[in-house]
Amino acid sequence: MTTHREPLDSVLNTVGRTPLVRVHAAPDEVPVYAKLESFNPGASVKDRIGLYMIERMLERGDLVPGGTVIEPTAGNTGIGFAIAAGQLDVNAVFVVPERFSVEKQQLMRALGAEVINTPTEDGMGGAIERAHQLAEETEDAVVPQQFSNPLNVEAHYETTGPEIYDALDGEVGAIVAGCGTAGTLMGMAKYAREQDADTYVVAVEPEGSLYSETVGADVDEEDYKIEGIGTHDPTTNELFDPALVDEIVQVSDRAAHDELKRLAREEGNLVASSSGAASVAARRVAEKIRDDEVDAPADSVVTIFPDSSERYLSKGIYRSFEEWSS
Ligand code: PMP
């Protein structure tokens, strides 16, 4: 990590190089490591794409200084973009479906961004549509489009992937990550498969989400409570490439919630529901490698814990499952 060695000029210098920490409930023979993305300045994995995408768009001239980024986002992406935008002379506007956590929206506003809410029932599709309308009405505005922009994947290919391989001296058997836009998993998977084409790659989604349909699985669509991952319409998740994935694992709200509480109590890890889901899936994959049900090039599994539970205290994340999920 960079943060302790020397004084830094900007908070942007603290994006990335997050710690990789063992998940102790996993089998000893096949350790699971989680990258703790809450160590980023905006406390989530999305600071990586905020910085990377704005820098590349400015370099390419797609975005000009004094211009505006307008992005449909569930929240963490807005915070990531708002931090980078604020430091790089760019305005930021975010379109957020109402159901997402109020903490995230407060943080975006505190960072100087404008937040516009769309009705929950219109889903991310409604937010995407509204963002494009606004961009047409605003001068020098760009919609970075995290759901379809290859720079989202590239950010993780250039940063998250190499950091993992450096930390483990290349000894990576499987990569497991939750998929919202799927940028995190796709970037890491692309990097991993270049290091070893047999790296086992697992996508994680909530039960009720429809990523599994992309590989022909017959799954039921339902609402889910896990925040930040999953899709009700895989055609909007343009970055997801089933060819880079060996398995899609579904995790129930209850299993993710039990695990996020266990991670706090037993492992001192204050992470949220998408991390709980990732941890459940990563532990299952480690067990399969141990039991020789899955071939992997090394006896280790790496996953991502995208953000912290503190952002969801108002939603009762540490209350009973019934209270949290109601
Ligand atoms: N977890 C949380 C809490 C998130 O906000 C996101 C981003 N939507 C993810 C996981 C998934 O990341 P990605 O969009 O790269 O798939």
mmCIF file of C-alpha atoms and ligand atoms in Angstrom:
data_model
loop_
_atom_site.group_PDB
_atom_site.id
_atom_site.type_symbol
_atom_site.label_atom_id
_atom_site.label_comp_id
_atom_site.label_asym_id
_atom_site.label_seq_id
_atom_site.Cartn_x
_atom_site.Cartn_y
_atom_site.Cartn_z
ATOM 1 C CA MET A 1 0.000 0.000 0.000
ATOM 2 C CA THR A 2 1.201 3.450 -0.782
ATOM 3 C CA THR A 3 -0.426 5.350 1.997
ATOM 4 C CA HIS A 4 2.057 4.932 4.836
ATOM 5 C CA ARG A 5 5.397 5.331 3.130
ATOM 6 C CA GLU A 6 5.539 8.932 2.000
ATOM 7 C CA PRO A 7 3.396 12.064 1.992
ATOM 8 C CA LEU A 8 1.041 12.102 -0.964
ATOM 9 C CA ASP A 9 -0.036 15.030 -3.061
ATOM 10 C CA SER A 10 -3.658 14.031 -3.618
ATOM 11 C CA VAL A 11 -6.317 11.654 -2.427
ATOM 12 C CA LEU A 12 -6.238 10.253 -5.973
ATOM 13 C CA ASN A 13 -2.859 8.734 -5.133
ATOM 14 C CA THR A 14 -4.602 6.474 -2.615
ATOM 15 C CA VAL A 15 -6.832 4.739 -5.185
ATOM 16 C CA GLY A 16 -5.985 1.045 -5.608
ATOM 17 C CA ARG A 17 -3.172 -1.061 -4.077
ATOM 18 C CA THR A 18 -5.700 -2.325 -1.537
ATOM 19 C CA PRO A 19 -4.798 -5.082 0.947
ATOM 20 C CA LEU A 20 -5.356 -8.759 0.184
ATOM 21 C CA VAL A 21 -6.515 -10.475 3.377
ATOM 22 C CA ARG A 22 -7.207 -14.123 4.151
ATOM 23 C CA VAL A 23 -10.746 -15.392 4.794
ATOM 24 C CA HIS A 24 -10.132 -17.793 7.655
ATOM 25 C CA ALA A 25 -13.323 -19.813 7.399
ATOM 26 C CA ALA A 26 -12.098 -21.266 4.086
ATOM 27 C CA PRO A 27 -10.272 -24.620 3.991
ATOM 28 C CA ASP A 28 -6.606 -24.450 5.096
ATOM 29 C CA GLU A 29 -5.525 -26.474 2.030
ATOM 30 C CA VAL A 30 -6.999 -23.912 -0.379
ATOM 31 C CA PRO A 31 -6.790 -20.446 1.164
ATOM 32 C CA VAL A 32 -9.237 -17.750 0.122
ATOM 33 C CA TYR A 33 -7.974 -14.168 -0.074
ATOM 34 C CA ALA A 34 -10.219 -11.124 -0.317
ATOM 35 C CA LYS A 35 -9.165 -7.772 -1.695
ATOM 36 C CA LEU A 36 -10.541 -5.161 0.702
ATOM 37 C CA GLU A 37 -11.745 -2.403 -1.593
ATOM 38 C CA SER A 38 -13.102 -0.303 1.279
ATOM 39 C CA PHE A 39 -9.493 0.879 1.694
ATOM 40 C CA ASN A 40 -9.993 3.150 -1.325
ATOM 41 C CA PRO A 41 -10.633 6.850 -0.527
ATOM 42 C CA GLY A 42 -14.327 6.618 -1.438
ATOM 43 C CA ALA A 43 -14.433 3.274 0.379
ATOM 44 C CA SER A 44 -15.344 1.089 -2.598
ATOM 45 C CA VAL A 45 -13.987 -0.749 -5.634
ATOM 46 C CA LYS A 46 -15.567 1.901 -7.861
ATOM 47 C CA ASP A 47 -12.909 4.519 -7.053
ATOM 48 C CA ARG A 48 -10.731 2.559 -9.446
ATOM 49 C CA ILE A 49 -12.983 3.087 -12.451
ATOM 50 C CA GLY A 50 -13.834 6.676 -11.467
ATOM 51 C CA LEU A 51 -10.189 7.673 -11.641
ATOM 52 C CA TYR A 52 -9.198 5.448 -14.542
ATOM 53 C CA MET A 53 -12.122 6.318 -16.798
ATOM 54 C CA ILE A 54 -11.992 10.095 -16.221
ATOM 55 C CA GLU A 55 -8.223 10.183 -16.777
ATOM 56 C CA ARG A 56 -8.461 8.187 -20.025
ATOM 57 C CA MET A 57 -11.432 10.229 -21.298
ATOM 58 C CA LEU A 58 -9.532 13.481 -20.618
ATOM 59 C CA GLU A 59 -6.419 12.111 -22.361
ATOM 60 C CA ARG A 60 -8.444 11.075 -25.392
ATOM 61 C CA GLY A 61 -10.330 14.355 -25.554
ATOM 62 C CA ASP A 62 -13.711 12.611 -25.093
ATOM 63 C CA LEU A 63 -14.056 14.801 -22.020
ATOM 64 C CA VAL A 64 -12.730 18.364 -21.702
ATOM 65 C CA PRO A 65 -11.655 20.173 -18.501
ATOM 66 C CA GLY A 66 -14.729 21.979 -17.199
ATOM 67 C CA GLY A 67 -16.959 19.386 -18.897
ATOM 68 C CA THR A 68 -19.505 17.149 -17.157
ATOM 69 C CA VAL A 69 -19.826 13.419 -16.551
ATOM 70 C CA ILE A 70 -23.401 12.171 -16.204
ATOM 71 C CA GLU A 71 -23.709 8.590 -15.012
ATOM 72 C CA PRO A 72 -26.543 6.276 -14.018
ATOM 73 C CA THR A 73 -25.301 4.582 -10.864
ATOM 74 C CA ALA A 74 -26.343 2.573 -7.842
ATOM 75 C CA GLY A 75 -24.138 4.780 -5.736
ATOM 76 C CA ASN A 76 -20.585 3.551 -5.313
ATOM 77 C CA THR A 77 -19.708 4.455 -8.882
ATOM 78 C CA GLY A 78 -21.010 7.952 -8.257
ATOM 79 C CA ILE A 79 -18.728 8.362 -5.264
ATOM 80 C CA GLY A 80 -15.751 7.065 -7.256
ATOM 81 C CA PHE A 81 -16.462 9.366 -10.168
ATOM 82 C CA ALA A 82 -17.218 12.321 -7.868
ATOM 83 C CA ILE A 83 -13.836 12.054 -6.133
ATOM 84 C CA ALA A 84 -11.907 11.921 -9.404
ATOM 85 C CA ALA A 85 -14.084 14.557 -11.096
ATOM 86 C CA GLY A 86 -13.686 16.994 -8.198
ATOM 87 C CA GLN A 87 -9.886 16.734 -8.345
ATOM 88 C CA LEU A 88 -9.621 16.831 -12.150
ATOM 89 C CA ASP A 89 -11.805 19.903 -12.886
ATOM 90 C CA VAL A 90 -14.809 17.963 -14.139
ATOM 91 C CA ASN A 91 -18.467 18.384 -13.055
ATOM 92 C CA ALA A 92 -20.439 15.307 -12.027
ATOM 93 C CA VAL A 93 -24.150 14.495 -12.209
ATOM 94 C CA PHE A 94 -25.554 11.127 -11.075
ATOM 95 C CA VAL A 95 -28.878 9.480 -11.806
ATOM 96 C CA VAL A 96 -29.738 7.085 -8.967
ATOM 97 C CA PRO A 97 -32.813 4.847 -8.591
ATOM 98 C CA GLU A 98 -34.505 5.779 -5.305
ATOM 99 C CA ARG A 99 -34.085 2.411 -3.569
ATOM 100 C CA PHE A 100 -30.326 2.742 -3.202
ATOM 101 C CA SER A 101 -28.794 3.750 0.103
ATOM 102 C CA VAL A 102 -29.092 7.353 1.242
ATOM 103 C CA GLU A 103 -25.556 7.351 2.641
ATOM 104 C CA LYS A 104 -24.151 6.985 -0.847
ATOM 105 C CA GLN A 105 -26.242 9.843 -2.193
ATOM 106 C CA GLN A 106 -25.165 12.106 0.698
ATOM 107 C CA LEU A 107 -21.517 11.363 -0.019
ATOM 108 C CA MET A 108 -21.891 12.148 -3.721
ATOM 109 C CA ARG A 109 -23.453 15.517 -2.854
ATOM 110 C CA ALA A 110 -20.739 16.222 -0.256
ATOM 111 C CA LEU A 111 -18.137 15.663 -2.985
ATOM 112 C CA GLY A 112 -19.777 18.416 -5.045
ATOM 113 C CA ALA A 113 -21.862 16.267 -7.396
ATOM 114 C CA GLU A 114 -25.508 16.705 -8.335
ATOM 115 C CA VAL A 115 -27.796 13.714 -7.661
ATOM 116 C CA ILE A 116 -31.037 13.077 -9.539
ATOM 117 C CA ASN A 117 -33.382 10.275 -8.403
ATOM 118 C CA THR A 118 -35.474 8.094 -10.720
ATOM 119 C CA PRO A 119 -38.382 5.877 -9.578
ATOM 120 C CA THR A 120 -37.354 2.512 -8.112
ATOM 121 C CA GLU A 121 -39.795 0.685 -10.407
ATOM 122 C CA ASP A 122 -37.992 1.995 -13.527
ATOM 123 C CA GLY A 123 -34.838 0.124 -12.411
ATOM 124 C CA MET A 124 -31.361 0.830 -13.760
ATOM 125 C CA GLY A 125 -32.881 0.968 -17.257
ATOM 126 C CA GLY A 126 -34.836 4.092 -16.277
ATOM 127 C CA ALA A 127 -31.722 5.697 -14.788
ATOM 128 C CA ILE A 128 -29.694 4.964 -17.929
ATOM 129 C CA GLU A 129 -32.362 6.538 -20.143
ATOM 130 C CA ARG A 130 -32.586 9.674 -17.989
ATOM 131 C CA ALA A 131 -28.768 10.076 -17.985
ATOM 132 C CA HIS A 132 -28.715 10.105 -21.783
ATOM 133 C CA GLN A 133 -31.538 12.661 -21.934
ATOM 134 C CA LEU A 134 -29.629 14.948 -19.552
ATOM 135 C CA ALA A 135 -26.419 14.580 -21.556
ATOM 136 C CA GLU A 136 -28.190 15.833 -24.670
ATOM 137 C CA GLU A 137 -29.366 18.907 -22.792
ATOM 138 C CA THR A 138 -25.951 19.722 -21.229
ATOM 139 C CA GLU A 139 -22.913 21.253 -22.952
ATOM 140 C CA ASP A 140 -19.654 19.208 -22.999
ATOM 141 C CA ALA A 141 -21.371 16.323 -21.245
ATOM 142 C CA VAL A 142 -20.314 12.693 -21.480
ATOM 143 C CA VAL A 143 -22.051 9.573 -20.199
ATOM 144 C CA PRO A 144 -19.148 7.251 -19.250
ATOM 145 C CA GLN A 145 -21.605 4.305 -19.333
ATOM 146 C CA GLN A 146 -20.026 1.919 -16.874
ATOM 147 C CA PHE A 147 -22.399 -0.798 -18.157
ATOM 148 C CA SER A 148 -20.939 -0.800 -21.656
ATOM 149 C CA ASN A 149 -17.649 1.150 -21.631
ATOM 150 C CA PRO A 150 -14.610 -1.144 -22.103
ATOM 151 C CA LEU A 151 -12.609 1.297 -19.924
ATOM 152 C CA ASN A 152 -14.479 -0.159 -16.929
ATOM 153 C CA VAL A 153 -12.970 -3.593 -17.675
ATOM 154 C CA GLU A 154 -9.593 -2.066 -18.577
ATOM 155 C CA ALA A 155 -9.347 -0.330 -15.172
ATOM 156 C CA HIS A 156 -9.377 -3.727 -13.466
ATOM 157 C CA TYR A 157 -7.188 -5.360 -16.105
ATOM 158 C CA GLU A 158 -4.574 -2.657 -15.493
ATOM 159 C CA THR A 159 -4.814 -2.388 -11.698
ATOM 160 C CA THR A 160 -6.804 -5.012 -9.735
ATOM 161 C CA GLY A 161 -5.521 -8.025 -11.713
ATOM 162 C CA PRO A 162 -1.795 -7.200 -11.535
ATOM 163 C CA GLU A 163 -2.054 -6.273 -7.832
ATOM 164 C CA ILE A 164 -3.458 -9.733 -7.043
ATOM 165 C CA TYR A 165 -0.765 -11.583 -8.993
ATOM 166 C CA ASP A 166 1.989 -9.462 -7.408
ATOM 167 C CA ALA A 167 0.682 -10.146 -3.901
ATOM 168 C CA LEU A 168 0.508 -13.925 -4.472
ATOM 169 C CA ASP A 169 3.613 -14.270 -6.678
ATOM 170 C CA GLY A 170 1.386 -15.561 -9.468
ATOM 171 C CA GLU A 171 -0.034 -18.456 -7.403
ATOM 172 C CA VAL A 172 -3.714 -17.880 -8.217
ATOM 173 C CA GLY A 173 -6.033 -20.852 -8.758
ATOM 174 C CA ALA A 174 -9.418 -19.183 -9.058
ATOM 175 C CA ILE A 175 -10.893 -15.702 -9.328
ATOM 176 C CA VAL A 176 -14.373 -15.206 -7.849
ATOM 177 C CA ALA A 177 -16.304 -11.928 -7.986
ATOM 178 C CA GLY A 178 -19.802 -10.545 -7.858
ATOM 179 C CA CYS A 179 -21.101 -9.019 -11.067
ATOM 180 C CA GLY A 180 -22.975 -5.750 -11.262
ATOM 181 C CA THR A 181 -21.611 -4.238 -14.464
ATOM 182 C CA ALA A 182 -19.176 -7.202 -14.409
ATOM 183 C CA GLY A 183 -16.291 -4.787 -15.020
ATOM 184 C CA THR A 184 -14.403 -6.015 -11.958
ATOM 185 C CA LEU A 185 -14.664 -9.706 -12.847
ATOM 186 C CA MET A 186 -14.055 -9.268 -16.575
ATOM 187 C CA GLY A 187 -10.914 -7.142 -16.072
ATOM 188 C CA MET A 188 -9.472 -9.547 -13.527
ATOM 189 C CA ALA A 189 -10.459 -12.605 -15.580
ATOM 190 C CA LYS A 190 -8.839 -11.261 -18.727
ATOM 191 C CA TYR A 191 -5.618 -10.594 -16.840
ATOM 192 C CA ALA A 192 -5.780 -13.952 -15.042
ATOM 193 C CA ARG A 193 -6.341 -15.965 -18.216
ATOM 194 C CA GLU A 194 -3.296 -14.287 -19.765
ATOM 195 C CA GLN A 195 -1.201 -15.426 -16.794
ATOM 196 C CA ASP A 196 -2.625 -18.955 -16.951
ATOM 197 C CA ALA A 197 -5.338 -19.950 -19.402
ATOM 198 C CA ASP A 198 -6.666 -22.540 -16.903
ATOM 199 C CA THR A 199 -7.425 -20.061 -14.117
ATOM 200 C CA TYR A 200 -10.900 -20.954 -12.836
ATOM 201 C CA VAL A 201 -13.217 -17.934 -13.123
ATOM 202 C CA VAL A 202 -16.484 -17.668 -11.203
ATOM 203 C CA ALA A 203 -19.175 -14.997 -11.448
ATOM 204 C CA VAL A 204 -21.392 -14.417 -8.408
ATOM 205 C CA GLU A 205 -24.970 -13.162 -8.503
ATOM 206 C CA PRO A 206 -27.874 -13.083 -6.039
ATOM 207 C CA GLU A 207 -30.605 -15.731 -6.272
ATOM 208 C CA GLY A 208 -33.291 -14.093 -8.396
ATOM 209 C CA SER A 209 -30.779 -12.408 -10.744
ATOM 210 C CA LEU A 210 -30.516 -13.487 -14.378
ATOM 211 C CA TYR A 211 -26.821 -13.610 -15.310
ATOM 212 C CA SER A 212 -27.184 -17.410 -15.229
ATOM 213 C CA GLU A 213 -29.468 -17.196 -18.269
ATOM 214 C CA THR A 214 -26.451 -16.141 -20.382
ATOM 215 C CA VAL A 215 -25.111 -19.691 -20.010
ATOM 216 C CA GLY A 216 -28.470 -21.307 -20.619
ATOM 217 C CA ALA A 217 -29.430 -22.001 -16.978
ATOM 218 C CA ASP A 218 -33.122 -21.985 -16.164
ATOM 219 C CA VAL A 219 -33.329 -19.613 -13.182
ATOM 220 C CA ASP A 220 -36.280 -17.792 -11.659
ATOM 221 C CA GLU A 221 -36.355 -14.028 -11.587
ATOM 222 C CA GLU A 222 -37.059 -12.601 -8.147
ATOM 223 C CA ASP A 223 -36.307 -9.507 -6.100
ATOM 224 C CA TYR A 224 -33.177 -9.698 -3.984
ATOM 225 C CA LYS A 225 -31.725 -7.600 -1.231
ATOM 226 C CA ILE A 226 -28.009 -7.971 -1.929
ATOM 227 C CA GLU A 227 -26.900 -4.566 -3.209
ATOM 228 C CA GLY A 228 -24.490 -3.824 -6.065
ATOM 229 C CA ILE A 229 -24.556 -7.129 -7.955
ATOM 230 C CA GLY A 230 -26.991 -9.021 -10.178
ATOM 231 C CA THR A 231 -29.216 -8.079 -13.087
ATOM 232 C CA HIS A 232 -32.857 -8.333 -14.089
ATOM 233 C CA ASP A 233 -31.949 -7.814 -17.749
ATOM 234 C CA PRO A 234 -28.618 -9.297 -18.905
ATOM 235 C CA THR A 235 -28.873 -7.433 -22.241
ATOM 236 C CA THR A 236 -27.977 -4.229 -20.325
ATOM 237 C CA ASN A 237 -24.807 -5.865 -18.918
ATOM 238 C CA GLU A 238 -22.870 -5.567 -22.151
ATOM 239 C CA LEU A 239 -19.446 -6.107 -20.592
ATOM 240 C CA PHE A 240 -20.240 -9.586 -19.308
ATOM 241 C CA ASP A 241 -18.574 -12.199 -21.514
ATOM 242 C CA PRO A 242 -19.706 -15.752 -20.665
ATOM 243 C CA ALA A 243 -16.657 -17.098 -22.543
ATOM 244 C CA LEU A 244 -14.423 -15.766 -19.730
ATOM 245 C CA VAL A 245 -16.440 -17.527 -17.012
ATOM 246 C CA ASP A 246 -16.337 -21.193 -15.931
ATOM 247 C CA GLU A 247 -19.256 -21.044 -13.535
ATOM 248 C CA ILE A 248 -21.969 -18.673 -12.334
ATOM 249 C CA VAL A 249 -22.830 -19.119 -8.662
ATOM 250 C CA GLN A 250 -26.080 -17.871 -7.159
ATOM 251 C CA VAL A 251 -26.095 -16.895 -3.488
ATOM 252 C CA SER A 252 -29.255 -16.328 -1.439
ATOM 253 C CA ASP A 253 -29.880 -13.127 0.500
ATOM 254 C CA ARG A 254 -29.894 -15.175 3.691
ATOM 255 C CA ALA A 255 -26.529 -16.849 3.018
ATOM 256 C CA ALA A 256 -24.920 -13.501 2.095
ATOM 257 C CA HIS A 257 -26.367 -11.845 5.206
ATOM 258 C CA ASP A 258 -25.254 -14.664 7.540
ATOM 259 C CA GLU A 259 -21.777 -14.460 6.045
ATOM 260 C CA LEU A 260 -21.396 -10.671 6.300
ATOM 261 C CA LYS A 261 -22.347 -10.918 9.992
ATOM 262 C CA ARG A 262 -19.912 -13.807 10.496
ATOM 263 C CA LEU A 263 -17.141 -11.872 8.743
ATOM 264 C CA ALA A 264 -17.592 -8.992 11.212
ATOM 265 C CA ARG A 265 -17.896 -11.164 14.317
ATOM 266 C CA GLU A 266 -15.202 -13.726 13.575
ATOM 267 C CA GLU A 267 -12.817 -11.996 11.191
ATOM 268 C CA GLY A 268 -13.094 -8.277 12.025
ATOM 269 C CA ASN A 269 -14.218 -7.499 8.504
ATOM 270 C CA LEU A 270 -16.874 -4.763 8.202
ATOM 271 C CA VAL A 271 -18.161 -5.571 4.724
ATOM 272 C CA ALA A 272 -21.538 -5.376 2.999
ATOM 273 C CA SER A 273 -23.875 -7.810 1.269
ATOM 274 C CA SER A 274 -22.064 -8.189 -2.053
ATOM 275 C CA SER A 275 -18.929 -9.113 -0.064
ATOM 276 C CA GLY A 276 -20.952 -11.634 1.939
ATOM 277 C CA ALA A 277 -22.104 -13.218 -1.322
ATOM 278 C CA ALA A 278 -18.567 -13.211 -2.761
ATOM 279 C CA SER A 279 -17.216 -14.836 0.387
ATOM 280 C CA VAL A 280 -19.827 -17.620 0.343
ATOM 281 C CA ALA A 281 -19.070 -18.352 -3.322
ATOM 282 C CA ALA A 282 -15.280 -18.171 -2.892
ATOM 283 C CA ARG A 283 -15.395 -20.604 0.045
ATOM 284 C CA ARG A 284 -17.498 -23.037 -2.013
ATOM 285 C CA VAL A 285 -14.997 -22.845 -4.885
ATOM 286 C CA ALA A 286 -12.093 -23.455 -2.477
ATOM 287 C CA GLU A 287 -13.886 -26.560 -1.161
ATOM 288 C CA LYS A 288 -14.393 -27.813 -4.712
ATOM 289 C CA ILE A 289 -10.697 -27.342 -5.507
ATOM 290 C CA ARG A 290 -9.767 -29.160 -2.285
ATOM 291 C CA ASP A 291 -12.134 -32.030 -3.152
ATOM 292 C CA ASP A 292 -10.764 -32.253 -6.728
ATOM 293 C CA GLU A 293 -14.150 -31.341 -8.201
ATOM 294 C CA VAL A 294 -12.539 -28.395 -9.954
ATOM 295 C CA ASP A 295 -9.117 -28.226 -11.631
ATOM 296 C CA ALA A 296 -7.263 -25.024 -10.882
ATOM 297 C CA PRO A 297 -3.643 -24.107 -11.628
ATOM 298 C CA ALA A 298 -2.925 -23.314 -7.941
ATOM 299 C CA ASP A 299 -4.481 -24.045 -4.554
ATOM 300 C CA SER A 300 -5.796 -20.573 -3.852
ATOM 301 C CA VAL A 301 -8.917 -18.510 -4.488
ATOM 302 C CA VAL A 302 -9.076 -14.728 -4.753
ATOM 303 C CA THR A 303 -12.203 -12.679 -4.340
ATOM 304 C CA ILE A 304 -13.188 -9.038 -4.011
ATOM 305 C CA PHE A 305 -14.927 -7.401 -1.057
ATOM 306 C CA PRO A 306 -16.279 -4.335 -2.914
ATOM 307 C CA ASP A 307 -17.305 -2.075 -0.029
ATOM 308 C CA SER A 308 -17.965 -1.611 3.667
ATOM 309 C CA SER A 309 -21.030 -2.223 5.835
ATOM 310 C CA GLU A 310 -20.908 1.285 7.251
ATOM 311 C CA ARG A 311 -22.580 2.537 4.104
ATOM 312 C CA TYR A 312 -25.669 0.407 4.882
ATOM 313 C CA LEU A 313 -26.193 0.917 8.611
ATOM 314 C CA SER A 314 -29.363 2.918 7.893
ATOM 315 C CA LYS A 315 -30.697 -0.163 6.109
ATOM 316 C CA GLY A 316 -30.224 -2.307 9.194
ATOM 317 C CA ILE A 317 -27.440 -4.410 7.737
ATOM 318 C CA TYR A 318 -26.465 -5.850 11.145
ATOM 319 C CA ARG A 319 -30.037 -6.437 12.321
ATOM 320 C CA SER A 320 -31.771 -9.834 11.978
ATOM 321 C CA PHE A 321 -32.223 -11.231 8.484
ATOM 322 C CA GLU A 322 -35.964 -10.554 8.679
ATOM 323 C CA GLU A 323 -35.455 -6.899 9.643
ATOM 324 C CA TRP A 324 -32.738 -6.341 7.025
ATOM 325 C CA SER A 325 -34.638 -7.979 4.209
ATOM 326 C CA SER A 326 -38.105 -6.582 4.907
HETATM 327 N N1 PMP B 1 -20.594 -4.646 -4.955
HETATM 328 C C1 PMP B 1 -20.993 -3.386 -4.794
HETATM 329 C C2 PMP B 1 -21.379 -2.931 -3.432
HETATM 330 C C3 PMP B 1 -21.075 -2.533 -5.904
HETATM 331 O O1 PMP B 1 -21.500 -1.262 -5.750
HETATM 332 C C4 PMP B 1 -20.728 -3.034 -7.183
HETATM 333 C C5 PMP B 1 -20.862 -2.149 -8.383
HETATM 334 N N2 PMP B 1 -22.184 -2.124 -8.888
HETATM 335 C C6 PMP B 1 -20.313 -4.358 -7.314
HETATM 336 C C7 PMP B 1 -20.248 -5.125 -6.169
HETATM 337 C C8 PMP B 1 -20.012 -5.005 -8.637
HETATM 338 O O2 PMP B 1 -18.947 -4.456 -9.365
HETATM 339 P P1 PMP B 1 -19.003 -4.479 -10.964
HETATM 340 O O3 PMP B 1 -19.933 -3.397 -11.393
HETATM 341 O O4 PMP B 1 -17.572 -4.182 -11.361
HETATM 342 O O5 PMP B 1 -19.450 -5.803 -11.415
#
